[in-house]
Amino acid sequence: MSPSLTIAEIPTVKAAKGATATITIKAHLASGYHANSHTPTDAYLIPLALTWTDGPLKMQKIDYPAGSMEKYPFSDKPLSVVTGDFSITTQFKVPANAASGPAAQKGGLKFQACDTQRCYAPKTVPVNITVSVE
Amino acid sequence: MNLVRSIQIGIVAAALGVVACSMYDREPAPHSELKDTTDRKKAPDFALKDSHGNVVHLSDYKGKVVLLDFWATWCGPCNIEIPWFTDFERRYKDRGFEVLGVSMDDDGWKAINPFVTAKQINYKIVLGDDMTSDQYGSVEALPTTFVIDREGRIASIHIGLSGKKEFEDAIEKLLDAPASGGSPKRANES
């Protein structure tokens, strides 16, 4: 069975027009698995990547967790990975002309996980946040 | 320490050892032995394209022992096995053996071709799809490798990183096994 990655529910985010808003998502990768960090050690590896696709906020910067260097039986050198609980923070700009009221900010978190013996196809977990533009 | 206490400690130590080995040992996970010929199921045929656009069927390999490897460029354990398979292709090809790699890369040949060149892969690669994966029992974990006998039947299945010797033993046995209505082919036979 392929590994699950869950994202904790995020309370409605209040965003003031013209200001910046910071949103942190808290993710959990099932025990016994690891996923490549955003900066994997090998060009062939698929990085952890958060993509914002729709919503009133304009993404400015994403801060990923620093990967921990772990050694696995299938790699000669340590790999930069995330395991268990980790957070990703996004800094947004709230456009001055954004429509007031609640809106959906949508994205997806792509990850590719392995255990010590096998790997699983990359998956994208949807990230949906309610934003209240004020 | 009485006997019962010693046995209890022994059982706990053995259980912890098993758990530790299964989590961290470099040894490959247990895999199936060669199935008895009567238990082997027909390997599903497929039609997949190679990098030149040529359609490759599994049935094209009729009469050969085939190592069918579902893999991807982003799969670390696959990268350990690929040099072994390149070695097998070179060593056993003349005895009626072929490796066929089924890549499950979403990015297709753009990802596969540079990888094949860099790793000096000497066997045929085709681009897999969900239908083929489903035919082979919904291949979720990579690598998943099927060793297929000369009659086109699945002789063993290896899910996850396996041992080189495990594959070698399976290939040797299948190459040495008498084909239907014939005797086994040896390396010095044409």
PDB file of C-alpha atoms in Angstrom:
ATOM      1  CA  MET A   1       0.000   0.000   0.000  1.00  0.00           C
ATOM      2  CA  SER A   2       1.372   3.390  -0.943  1.00  0.00           C
ATOM      3  CA  PRO A   3       2.295   5.768   1.878  1.00  0.00           C
ATOM      4  CA  SER A   4      -0.129   8.436   3.037  1.00  0.00           C
ATOM      5  CA  LEU A   5       0.688  12.073   3.603  1.00  0.00           C
ATOM      6  CA  THR A   6      -1.901  14.052   5.528  1.00  0.00           C
ATOM      7  CA  ILE A   7      -2.210  17.788   6.002  1.00  0.00           C
ATOM      8  CA  ALA A   8      -3.696  19.216   9.171  1.00  0.00           C
ATOM      9  CA  GLU A   9      -6.765  21.389   8.770  1.00  0.00           C
ATOM     10  CA  ILE A  10      -5.901  25.066   8.649  1.00  0.00           C
ATOM     11  CA  PRO A  11      -8.241  27.573  10.318  1.00  0.00           C
ATOM     12  CA  THR A  12      -9.524  30.445   8.196  1.00  0.00           C
ATOM     13  CA  VAL A  13      -6.720  32.877   7.466  1.00  0.00           C
ATOM     14  CA  LYS A  14      -7.441  36.595   7.813  1.00  0.00           C
ATOM     15  CA  ALA A  15      -5.701  38.643   5.136  1.00  0.00           C
ATOM     16  CA  ALA A  16      -5.649  42.416   5.040  1.00  0.00           C
ATOM     17  CA  LYS A  17      -5.646  44.025   1.603  1.00  0.00           C
ATOM     18  CA  GLY A  18      -2.218  45.316   0.652  1.00  0.00           C
ATOM     19  CA  ALA A  19      -0.510  43.441   3.486  1.00  0.00           C
ATOM     20  CA  THR A  20       1.340  40.147   3.611  1.00  0.00           C
ATOM     21  CA  ALA A  21      -0.098  36.923   4.975  1.00  0.00           C
ATOM     22  CA  THR A  22       1.792  33.903   6.182  1.00  0.00           C
ATOM     23  CA  ILE A  23       0.332  30.426   6.079  1.00  0.00           C
ATOM     24  CA  THR A  24       1.979  27.353   7.553  1.00  0.00           C
ATOM     25  CA  ILE A  25       0.793  23.928   6.576  1.00  0.00           C
ATOM     26  CA  LYS A  26       1.542  21.003   8.858  1.00  0.00           C
ATOM     27  CA  ALA A  27       2.060  17.716   7.095  1.00  0.00           C
ATOM     28  CA  HIS A  28       2.514  14.191   8.354  1.00  0.00           C
ATOM     29  CA  LEU A  29       4.100  11.376   6.385  1.00  0.00           C
ATOM     30  CA  ALA A  30       3.216   7.882   7.525  1.00  0.00           C
ATOM     31  CA  SER A  31       5.706   6.131   9.776  1.00  0.00           C
ATOM     32  CA  GLY A  32       8.359   4.014   8.054  1.00  0.00           C
ATOM     33  CA  TYR A  33       8.509   6.193   4.938  1.00  0.00           C
ATOM     34  CA  HIS A  34      10.618   9.119   3.858  1.00  0.00           C
ATOM     35  CA  ALA A  35      10.091  11.667   1.104  1.00  0.00           C
ATOM     36  CA  ASN A  36      12.750  13.642  -0.698  1.00  0.00           C
ATOM     37  CA  SER A  37      13.224  17.125   0.677  1.00  0.00           C
ATOM     38  CA  HIS A  38      12.768  20.170  -1.547  1.00  0.00           C
ATOM     39  CA  THR A  39      16.478  19.952  -2.319  1.00  0.00           C
ATOM     40  CA  PRO A  40      17.257  16.287  -2.972  1.00  0.00           C
ATOM     41  CA  THR A  41      20.852  15.194  -3.335  1.00  0.00           C
ATOM     42  CA  ASP A  42      20.398  13.637  -6.762  1.00  0.00           C
ATOM     43  CA  ALA A  43      19.029  15.271  -9.895  1.00  0.00           C
ATOM     44  CA  TYR A  44      16.907  12.190 -10.663  1.00  0.00           C
ATOM     45  CA  LEU A  45      14.999  12.420  -7.396  1.00  0.00           C
ATOM     46  CA  ILE A  46      11.645  14.171  -7.227  1.00  0.00           C
ATOM     47  CA  PRO A  47      11.605  17.052  -4.722  1.00  0.00           C
ATOM     48  CA  LEU A  48       8.936  17.939  -2.199  1.00  0.00           C
ATOM     49  CA  ALA A  49       7.082  20.803  -3.855  1.00  0.00           C
ATOM     50  CA  LEU A  50       4.154  22.978  -2.789  1.00  0.00           C
ATOM     51  CA  THR A  51       2.325  24.689  -5.618  1.00  0.00           C
ATOM     52  CA  TRP A  52      -0.393  27.300  -5.232  1.00  0.00           C
ATOM     53  CA  THR A  53      -2.741  27.163  -8.172  1.00  0.00           C
ATOM     54  CA  ASP A  54      -5.716  29.337  -7.393  1.00  0.00           C
ATOM     55  CA  GLY A  55      -6.915  31.964  -4.932  1.00  0.00           C
ATOM     56  CA  PRO A  56      -6.839  35.659  -4.117  1.00  0.00           C
ATOM     57  CA  LEU A  57      -3.366  35.667  -2.549  1.00  0.00           C
ATOM     58  CA  LYS A  58      -0.144  36.009  -4.527  1.00  0.00           C
ATOM     59  CA  MET A  59       2.625  33.687  -3.446  1.00  0.00           C
ATOM     60  CA  GLN A  60       5.918  35.441  -2.624  1.00  0.00           C
ATOM     61  CA  LYS A  61       8.053  32.864  -0.903  1.00  0.00           C
ATOM     62  CA  ILE A  62       7.877  29.264   0.283  1.00  0.00           C
ATOM     63  CA  ASP A  63      10.067  28.002   3.113  1.00  0.00           C
ATOM     64  CA  TYR A  64      10.506  24.261   3.126  1.00  0.00           C
ATOM     65  CA  PRO A  65      11.845  22.184   5.994  1.00  0.00           C
ATOM     66  CA  ALA A  66      15.553  21.554   5.857  1.00  0.00           C
ATOM     67  CA  GLY A  67      15.998  17.943   4.869  1.00  0.00           C
ATOM     68  CA  SER A  68      17.752  15.639   7.237  1.00  0.00           C
ATOM     69  CA  MET A  69      20.565  13.581   5.756  1.00  0.00           C
ATOM     70  CA  GLU A  70      19.734   9.921   6.118  1.00  0.00           C
ATOM     71  CA  LYS A  71      21.432   6.800   4.836  1.00  0.00           C
ATOM     72  CA  TYR A  72      19.354   4.007   3.297  1.00  0.00           C
ATOM     73  CA  PRO A  73      20.276   0.515   2.080  1.00  0.00           C
ATOM     74  CA  PHE A  74      19.667   1.502  -1.543  1.00  0.00           C
ATOM     75  CA  SER A  75      21.927   4.539  -1.611  1.00  0.00           C
ATOM     76  CA  ASP A  76      25.675   4.819  -1.353  1.00  0.00           C
ATOM     77  CA  LYS A  77      25.444   8.294   0.087  1.00  0.00           C
ATOM     78  CA  PRO A  78      22.995   9.937   2.510  1.00  0.00           C
ATOM     79  CA  LEU A  79      19.826  11.413   1.053  1.00  0.00           C
ATOM     80  CA  SER A  80      18.137  14.675   1.997  1.00  0.00           C
ATOM     81  CA  VAL A  81      14.688  13.640   3.225  1.00  0.00           C
ATOM     82  CA  VAL A  82      11.719  14.577   5.363  1.00  0.00           C
ATOM     83  CA  THR A  83       9.955  12.132   7.667  1.00  0.00           C
ATOM     84  CA  GLY A  84       7.057  12.196  10.109  1.00  0.00           C
ATOM     85  CA  ASP A  85       5.789  15.696  10.943  1.00  0.00           C
ATOM     86  CA  PHE A  86       7.033  18.707   9.021  1.00  0.00           C
ATOM     87  CA  SER A  87       5.844  22.201   8.172  1.00  0.00           C
ATOM     88  CA  ILE A  88       5.956  24.381   5.084  1.00  0.00           C
ATOM     89  CA  THR A  89       5.428  28.110   5.322  1.00  0.00           C
ATOM     90  CA  THR A  90       4.242  30.327   2.505  1.00  0.00           C
ATOM     91  CA  GLN A  91       4.393  34.083   2.498  1.00  0.00           C
ATOM     92  CA  PHE A  92       1.707  35.732   0.372  1.00  0.00           C
ATOM     93  CA  LYS A  93       0.999  39.247  -0.768  1.00  0.00           C
ATOM     94  CA  VAL A  94      -2.645  40.261  -0.433  1.00  0.00           C
ATOM     95  CA  PRO A  95      -3.485  42.398  -3.477  1.00  0.00           C
ATOM     96  CA  ALA A  96      -4.900  45.796  -2.613  1.00  0.00           C
ATOM     97  CA  ASN A  97      -7.717  45.191  -5.076  1.00  0.00           C
ATOM     98  CA  ALA A  98      -8.615  41.709  -3.788  1.00  0.00           C
ATOM     99  CA  ALA A  99     -12.323  41.161  -3.350  1.00  0.00           C
ATOM    100  CA  SER A 100     -13.451  41.340   0.262  1.00  0.00           C
ATOM    101  CA  GLY A 101     -14.863  38.284   1.963  1.00  0.00           C
ATOM    102  CA  PRO A 102     -14.089  34.589   2.120  1.00  0.00           C
ATOM    103  CA  ALA A 103     -12.291  32.877  -0.723  1.00  0.00           C
ATOM    104  CA  ALA A 104     -10.556  29.573  -1.356  1.00  0.00           C
ATOM    105  CA  GLN A 105      -6.780  29.431  -1.710  1.00  0.00           C
ATOM    106  CA  LYS A 106      -5.927  26.173  -3.422  1.00  0.00           C
ATOM    107  CA  GLY A 107      -2.729  24.300  -3.993  1.00  0.00           C
ATOM    108  CA  GLY A 108      -1.096  20.924  -3.898  1.00  0.00           C
ATOM    109  CA  LEU A 109       1.837  19.306  -2.142  1.00  0.00           C
ATOM    110  CA  LYS A 110       3.767  16.917  -4.376  1.00  0.00           C
ATOM    111  CA  PHE A 111       5.865  14.263  -2.693  1.00  0.00           C
ATOM    112  CA  GLN A 112       7.590  11.060  -3.635  1.00  0.00           C
ATOM    113  CA  ALA A 113       8.085   8.557  -0.855  1.00  0.00           C
ATOM    114  CA  CYS A 114      10.082   5.396  -0.294  1.00  0.00           C
ATOM    115  CA  ASP A 115      10.724   2.984   2.516  1.00  0.00           C
ATOM    116  CA  THR A 116      14.015   1.167   2.961  1.00  0.00           C
ATOM    117  CA  GLN A 117      13.379  -1.268   0.087  1.00  0.00           C
ATOM    118  CA  ARG A 118      10.942   0.276  -2.371  1.00  0.00           C
ATOM    119  CA  CYS A 119       9.626   3.537  -3.750  1.00  0.00           C
ATOM    120  CA  TYR A 120       6.177   4.749  -4.662  1.00  0.00           C
ATOM    121  CA  ALA A 121       4.946   6.944  -7.475  1.00  0.00           C
ATOM    122  CA  PRO A 122       4.850  10.670  -6.789  1.00  0.00           C
ATOM    123  CA  LYS A 123       1.540  11.971  -5.494  1.00  0.00           C
ATOM    124  CA  THR A 124       0.021  15.395  -5.044  1.00  0.00           C
ATOM    125  CA  VAL A 125      -2.086  16.029  -1.968  1.00  0.00           C
ATOM    126  CA  PRO A 126      -4.549  18.912  -2.315  1.00  0.00           C
ATOM    127  CA  VAL A 127      -4.114  21.894   0.005  1.00  0.00           C
ATOM    128  CA  ASN A 128      -7.265  23.962   0.472  1.00  0.00           C
ATOM    129  CA  ILE A 129      -7.410  27.008   2.709  1.00  0.00           C
ATOM    130  CA  THR A 130     -10.199  29.458   3.381  1.00  0.00           C
ATOM    131  CA  VAL A 131      -8.991  33.055   3.311  1.00  0.00           C
ATOM    132  CA  SER A 132     -10.982  35.957   4.648  1.00  0.00           C
ATOM    133  CA  VAL A 133      -9.897  39.100   2.835  1.00  0.00           C
ATOM    134  CA  GLU A 134     -10.603  42.201   4.862  1.00  0.00           C
TER     135      GLU A 134
ATOM    136  CA  MET B   1      18.167 -17.469  36.553  1.00  0.00           C
ATOM    137  CA  ASN B   2      15.598 -20.199  36.117  1.00  0.00           C
ATOM    138  CA  LEU B   3      14.850 -21.897  32.821  1.00  0.00           C
ATOM    139  CA  VAL B   4      11.469 -20.193  32.251  1.00  0.00           C
ATOM    140  CA  ARG B   5      13.033 -16.758  32.751  1.00  0.00           C
ATOM    141  CA  SER B   6      15.846 -17.605  30.326  1.00  0.00           C
ATOM    142  CA  ILE B   7      13.363 -18.733  27.687  1.00  0.00           C
ATOM    143  CA  GLN B   8      11.289 -15.549  28.151  1.00  0.00           C
ATOM    144  CA  ILE B   9      14.357 -13.361  27.690  1.00  0.00           C
ATOM    145  CA  GLY B  10      15.387 -15.396  24.661  1.00  0.00           C
ATOM    146  CA  ILE B  11      11.986 -14.988  23.020  1.00  0.00           C
ATOM    147  CA  VAL B  12      11.963 -11.219  23.612  1.00  0.00           C
ATOM    148  CA  ALA B  13      15.505 -10.882  22.259  1.00  0.00           C
ATOM    149  CA  ALA B  14      14.636 -12.909  19.167  1.00  0.00           C
ATOM    150  CA  ALA B  15      11.502 -10.841  18.536  1.00  0.00           C
ATOM    151  CA  LEU B  16      13.439  -7.588  18.879  1.00  0.00           C
ATOM    152  CA  GLY B  17      16.055  -8.952  16.524  1.00  0.00           C
ATOM    153  CA  VAL B  18      13.460  -9.766  13.896  1.00  0.00           C
ATOM    154  CA  VAL B  19      11.909  -6.291  14.182  1.00  0.00           C
ATOM    155  CA  ALA B  20      15.313  -4.591  14.011  1.00  0.00           C
ATOM    156  CA  CYS B  21      16.378  -6.624  10.987  1.00  0.00           C
ATOM    157  CA  SER B  22      13.149  -5.933   9.153  1.00  0.00           C
ATOM    158  CA  MET B  23      13.519  -2.181   9.697  1.00  0.00           C
ATOM    159  CA  TYR B  24      17.191  -1.527   9.262  1.00  0.00           C
ATOM    160  CA  ASP B  25      19.023  -4.512   7.879  1.00  0.00           C
ATOM    161  CA  ARG B  26      20.752  -4.072   4.548  1.00  0.00           C
ATOM    162  CA  GLU B  27      19.617  -7.521   3.549  1.00  0.00           C
ATOM    163  CA  PRO B  28      16.814  -7.543   1.028  1.00  0.00           C
ATOM    164  CA  ALA B  29      13.274  -8.201   2.127  1.00  0.00           C
ATOM    165  CA  PRO B  30      12.135 -11.785   1.710  1.00  0.00           C
ATOM    166  CA  HIS B  31      10.879 -12.617  -1.748  1.00  0.00           C
ATOM    167  CA  SER B  32       9.231 -15.523  -3.416  1.00  0.00           C
ATOM    168  CA  GLU B  33      11.244 -18.522  -4.465  1.00  0.00           C
ATOM    169  CA  LEU B  34      10.878 -19.895  -7.955  1.00  0.00           C
ATOM    170  CA  LYS B  35       7.334 -21.156  -8.224  1.00  0.00           C
ATOM    171  CA  ASP B  36       6.745 -24.757  -9.115  1.00  0.00           C
ATOM    172  CA  THR B  37       5.964 -25.046 -12.821  1.00  0.00           C
ATOM    173  CA  THR B  38       2.398 -26.114 -12.052  1.00  0.00           C
ATOM    174  CA  ASP B  39       1.836 -22.954  -9.976  1.00  0.00           C
ATOM    175  CA  ARG B  40       3.101 -20.508 -12.576  1.00  0.00           C
ATOM    176  CA  LYS B  41       0.611 -18.192 -14.240  1.00  0.00           C
ATOM    177  CA  LYS B  42       0.868 -16.839 -17.749  1.00  0.00           C
ATOM    178  CA  ALA B  43       2.552 -13.448 -17.854  1.00  0.00           C
ATOM    179  CA  PRO B  44       0.068 -11.004 -19.396  1.00  0.00           C
ATOM    180  CA  ASP B  45       1.045  -9.842 -22.857  1.00  0.00           C
ATOM    181  CA  PHE B  46       1.284  -6.111 -23.522  1.00  0.00           C
ATOM    182  CA  ALA B  47       2.087  -3.685 -26.293  1.00  0.00           C
ATOM    183  CA  LEU B  48       4.332  -0.846 -25.138  1.00  0.00           C
ATOM    184  CA  LYS B  49       6.546   1.516 -27.090  1.00  0.00           C
ATOM    185  CA  ASP B  50      10.310   1.829 -26.909  1.00  0.00           C
ATOM    186  CA  SER B  51      12.172   5.115 -27.327  1.00  0.00           C
ATOM    187  CA  HIS B  52      12.006   4.823 -31.121  1.00  0.00           C
ATOM    188  CA  GLY B  53       8.249   4.390 -31.136  1.00  0.00           C
ATOM    189  CA  ASN B  54       8.448   0.689 -31.926  1.00  0.00           C
ATOM    190  CA  VAL B  55       5.765  -1.414 -30.309  1.00  0.00           C
ATOM    191  CA  VAL B  56       7.185  -4.153 -28.102  1.00  0.00           C
ATOM    192  CA  HIS B  57       5.081  -7.111 -27.038  1.00  0.00           C
ATOM    193  CA  LEU B  58       6.054  -9.474 -24.259  1.00  0.00           C
ATOM    194  CA  SER B  59       5.087 -12.251 -26.658  1.00  0.00           C
ATOM    195  CA  ASP B  60       8.007 -11.133 -28.867  1.00  0.00           C
ATOM    196  CA  TYR B  61      10.210 -12.831 -26.267  1.00  0.00           C
ATOM    197  CA  LYS B  62       8.557 -16.240 -26.567  1.00  0.00           C
ATOM    198  CA  GLY B  63      10.991 -19.050 -25.805  1.00  0.00           C
ATOM    199  CA  LYS B  64      13.298 -16.847 -23.747  1.00  0.00           C
ATOM    200  CA  VAL B  65      13.747 -16.340 -20.050  1.00  0.00           C
ATOM    201  CA  VAL B  66      12.756 -12.722 -19.388  1.00  0.00           C
ATOM    202  CA  LEU B  67      13.466 -10.457 -16.459  1.00  0.00           C
ATOM    203  CA  LEU B  68      10.650  -7.911 -16.573  1.00  0.00           C
ATOM    204  CA  ASP B  69      11.522  -4.934 -14.390  1.00  0.00           C
ATOM    205  CA  PHE B  70       9.034  -2.196 -13.476  1.00  0.00           C
ATOM    206  CA  TRP B  71      11.192   0.761 -12.484  1.00  0.00           C
ATOM    207  CA  ALA B  72      11.559   4.560 -12.624  1.00  0.00           C
ATOM    208  CA  THR B  73      14.438   7.004 -12.835  1.00  0.00           C
ATOM    209  CA  TRP B  74      13.484   8.530  -9.458  1.00  0.00           C
ATOM    210  CA  CYS B  75      13.518   5.151  -7.701  1.00  0.00           C
ATOM    211  CA  GLY B  76      16.655   4.687  -5.597  1.00  0.00           C
ATOM    212  CA  PRO B  77      16.332   0.918  -5.068  1.00  0.00           C
ATOM    213  CA  CYS B  78      15.822   0.504  -8.841  1.00  0.00           C
ATOM    214  CA  ASN B  79      19.160   2.214  -9.375  1.00  0.00           C
ATOM    215  CA  ILE B  80      20.885  -0.429  -7.276  1.00  0.00           C
ATOM    216  CA  GLU B  81      19.434  -3.239  -9.367  1.00  0.00           C
ATOM    217  CA  ILE B  82      19.937  -1.730 -12.826  1.00  0.00           C
ATOM    218  CA  PRO B  83      23.704  -2.436 -12.985  1.00  0.00           C
ATOM    219  CA  TRP B  84      22.946  -6.048 -12.040  1.00  0.00           C
ATOM    220  CA  PHE B  85      20.430  -6.328 -14.860  1.00  0.00           C
ATOM    221  CA  THR B  86      22.912  -4.795 -17.296  1.00  0.00           C
ATOM    222  CA  ASP B  87      25.372  -7.459 -16.199  1.00  0.00           C
ATOM    223  CA  PHE B  88      22.773 -10.240 -16.608  1.00  0.00           C
ATOM    224  CA  GLU B  89      21.889  -9.025 -20.099  1.00  0.00           C
ATOM    225  CA  ARG B  90      25.535  -9.236 -21.090  1.00  0.00           C
ATOM    226  CA  ARG B  91      26.225 -12.591 -19.429  1.00  0.00           C
ATOM    227  CA  TYR B  92      23.078 -14.538 -20.266  1.00  0.00           C
ATOM    228  CA  LYS B  93      21.889 -13.055 -23.547  1.00  0.00           C
ATOM    229  CA  ASP B  94      23.456 -15.827 -25.621  1.00  0.00           C
ATOM    230  CA  ARG B  95      21.646 -18.463 -23.576  1.00  0.00           C
ATOM    231  CA  GLY B  96      18.185 -17.139 -24.429  1.00  0.00           C
ATOM    232  CA  PHE B  97      17.738 -14.467 -21.798  1.00  0.00           C
ATOM    233  CA  GLU B  98      16.566 -10.865 -22.050  1.00  0.00           C
ATOM    234  CA  VAL B  99      15.946  -8.039 -19.633  1.00  0.00           C
ATOM    235  CA  LEU B 100      12.990  -5.808 -20.433  1.00  0.00           C
ATOM    236  CA  GLY B 101      12.611  -2.631 -18.401  1.00  0.00           C
ATOM    237  CA  VAL B 102       9.185  -1.037 -18.045  1.00  0.00           C
ATOM    238  CA  SER B 103       9.657   2.551 -16.980  1.00  0.00           C
ATOM    239  CA  MET B 104       6.856   4.127 -14.965  1.00  0.00           C
ATOM    240  CA  ASP B 105       8.210   7.659 -15.328  1.00  0.00           C
ATOM    241  CA  ASP B 106       5.411  10.195 -15.783  1.00  0.00           C
ATOM    242  CA  ASP B 107       7.813  12.425 -17.703  1.00  0.00           C
ATOM    243  CA  GLY B 108       8.413   9.725 -20.300  1.00  0.00           C
ATOM    244  CA  TRP B 109      11.428   9.636 -22.591  1.00  0.00           C
ATOM    245  CA  LYS B 110      12.515  13.136 -21.586  1.00  0.00           C
ATOM    246  CA  ALA B 111      13.438  11.632 -18.218  1.00  0.00           C
ATOM    247  CA  ILE B 112      14.319   8.134 -19.374  1.00  0.00           C
ATOM    248  CA  ASN B 113      16.700   8.724 -22.289  1.00  0.00           C
ATOM    249  CA  PRO B 114      19.390  10.690 -20.408  1.00  0.00           C
ATOM    250  CA  PHE B 115      19.192   8.183 -17.591  1.00  0.00           C
ATOM    251  CA  VAL B 116      19.639   5.214 -19.929  1.00  0.00           C
ATOM    252  CA  THR B 117      22.685   6.889 -21.437  1.00  0.00           C
ATOM    253  CA  ALA B 118      24.192   7.838 -18.076  1.00  0.00           C
ATOM    254  CA  LYS B 119      23.698   4.368 -16.608  1.00  0.00           C
ATOM    255  CA  GLN B 120      24.781   2.605 -19.823  1.00  0.00           C
ATOM    256  CA  ILE B 121      21.696   0.414 -19.823  1.00  0.00           C
ATOM    257  CA  ASN B 122      22.155  -2.262 -22.476  1.00  0.00           C
ATOM    258  CA  TYR B 123      18.669  -3.774 -22.513  1.00  0.00           C
ATOM    259  CA  LYS B 124      15.384  -2.638 -24.007  1.00  0.00           C
ATOM    260  CA  ILE B 125      13.275  -0.124 -22.152  1.00  0.00           C
ATOM    261  CA  VAL B 126       9.611   0.492 -22.848  1.00  0.00           C
ATOM    262  CA  LEU B 127       7.346   3.146 -21.389  1.00  0.00           C
ATOM    263  CA  GLY B 128       4.793   1.608 -19.055  1.00  0.00           C
ATOM    264  CA  ASP B 129       1.240   2.665 -18.413  1.00  0.00           C
ATOM    265  CA  ASP B 130      -1.468   2.081 -15.825  1.00  0.00           C
ATOM    266  CA  MET B 131      -3.107  -0.635 -17.896  1.00  0.00           C
ATOM    267  CA  THR B 132       0.070  -2.720 -17.955  1.00  0.00           C
ATOM    268  CA  SER B 133       0.622  -2.067 -14.270  1.00  0.00           C
ATOM    269  CA  ASP B 134      -2.909  -3.287 -13.559  1.00  0.00           C
ATOM    270  CA  GLN B 135      -2.344  -6.398 -15.680  1.00  0.00           C
ATOM    271  CA  TYR B 136       0.551  -7.268 -13.387  1.00  0.00           C
ATOM    272  CA  GLY B 137      -1.417  -6.811 -10.183  1.00  0.00           C
ATOM    273  CA  SER B 138      -1.374  -3.023  -9.879  1.00  0.00           C
ATOM    274  CA  VAL B 139       2.337  -2.440  -9.495  1.00  0.00           C
ATOM    275  CA  GLU B 140       2.552   0.212  -6.766  1.00  0.00           C
ATOM    276  CA  ALA B 141       5.995  -0.310  -5.336  1.00  0.00           C
ATOM    277  CA  LEU B 142       9.138   0.012  -7.416  1.00  0.00           C
ATOM    278  CA  PRO B 143      11.148  -1.888  -8.264  1.00  0.00           C
ATOM    279  CA  THR B 144       8.832  -4.805  -8.945  1.00  0.00           C
ATOM    280  CA  THR B 145      10.443  -7.499 -11.048  1.00  0.00           C
ATOM    281  CA  PHE B 146       8.965 -10.585 -12.638  1.00  0.00           C
ATOM    282  CA  VAL B 147      11.166 -13.442 -13.795  1.00  0.00           C
ATOM    283  CA  ILE B 148       9.410 -15.216 -16.642  1.00  0.00           C
ATOM    284  CA  ASP B 149      10.222 -18.704 -17.876  1.00  0.00           C
ATOM    285  CA  ARG B 150      10.645 -19.859 -21.484  1.00  0.00           C
ATOM    286  CA  GLU B 151       6.956 -20.752 -21.645  1.00  0.00           C
ATOM    287  CA  GLY B 152       5.964 -17.180 -20.780  1.00  0.00           C
ATOM    288  CA  ARG B 153       4.919 -17.981 -17.227  1.00  0.00           C
ATOM    289  CA  ILE B 154       5.759 -15.932 -14.136  1.00  0.00           C
ATOM    290  CA  ALA B 155       8.308 -17.981 -12.209  1.00  0.00           C
ATOM    291  CA  SER B 156       9.059 -15.474  -9.445  1.00  0.00           C
ATOM    292  CA  ILE B 157       8.035 -12.017  -8.293  1.00  0.00           C
ATOM    293  CA  HIS B 158      10.402  -9.646  -6.500  1.00  0.00           C
ATOM    294  CA  ILE B 159       8.860  -6.599  -4.861  1.00  0.00           C
ATOM    295  CA  GLY B 160      11.346  -4.009  -3.669  1.00  0.00           C
ATOM    296  CA  LEU B 161      15.123  -4.189  -3.611  1.00  0.00           C
ATOM    297  CA  SER B 162      16.196  -7.799  -4.017  1.00  0.00           C
ATOM    298  CA  GLY B 163      19.542  -9.546  -3.914  1.00  0.00           C
ATOM    299  CA  LYS B 164      21.670  -9.979  -7.030  1.00  0.00           C
ATOM    300  CA  LYS B 165      22.274 -13.633  -6.228  1.00  0.00           C
ATOM    301  CA  GLU B 166      18.560 -14.211  -5.812  1.00  0.00           C
ATOM    302  CA  PHE B 167      18.034 -13.118  -9.426  1.00  0.00           C
ATOM    303  CA  GLU B 168      21.085 -15.021 -10.657  1.00  0.00           C
ATOM    304  CA  ASP B 169      19.873 -18.243  -9.088  1.00  0.00           C
ATOM    305  CA  ALA B 170      16.420 -17.828 -10.599  1.00  0.00           C
ATOM    306  CA  ILE B 171      17.795 -17.041 -14.060  1.00  0.00           C
ATOM    307  CA  GLU B 172      20.275 -19.911 -14.000  1.00  0.00           C
ATOM    308  CA  LYS B 173      17.617 -22.402 -12.937  1.00  0.00           C
ATOM    309  CA  LEU B 174      15.213 -21.247 -15.622  1.00  0.00           C
ATOM    310  CA  LEU B 175      17.881 -21.273 -18.320  1.00  0.00           C
ATOM    311  CA  ASP B 176      18.906 -24.767 -17.323  1.00  0.00           C
ATOM    312  CA  ALA B 177      15.347 -26.066 -17.111  1.00  0.00           C
ATOM    313  CA  PRO B 178      14.250 -28.193 -20.044  1.00  0.00           C
ATOM    314  CA  ALA B 179      11.996 -26.255 -22.352  1.00  0.00           C
ATOM    315  CA  SER B 180       8.694 -27.853 -23.344  1.00  0.00           C
ATOM    316  CA  GLY B 181       9.610 -30.696 -25.622  1.00  0.00           C
ATOM    317  CA  GLY B 182      13.331 -29.963 -25.515  1.00  0.00           C
ATOM    318  CA  SER B 183      16.501 -30.006 -23.468  1.00  0.00           C
ATOM    319  CA  PRO B 184      18.045 -27.019 -21.663  1.00  0.00           C
ATOM    320  CA  LYS B 185      20.326 -24.732 -23.623  1.00  0.00           C
ATOM    321  CA  ARG B 186      23.850 -24.307 -22.317  1.00  0.00           C
ATOM    322  CA  ALA B 187      26.170 -21.384 -22.820  1.00  0.00           C
ATOM    323  CA  ASN B 188      28.239 -23.176 -25.443  1.00  0.00           C
ATOM    324  CA  GLU B 189      25.232 -24.127 -27.527  1.00  0.00           C
ATOM    325  CA  SER B 190      24.170 -22.004 -30.429  1.00  0.00           C
TER     326      SER B 190
END
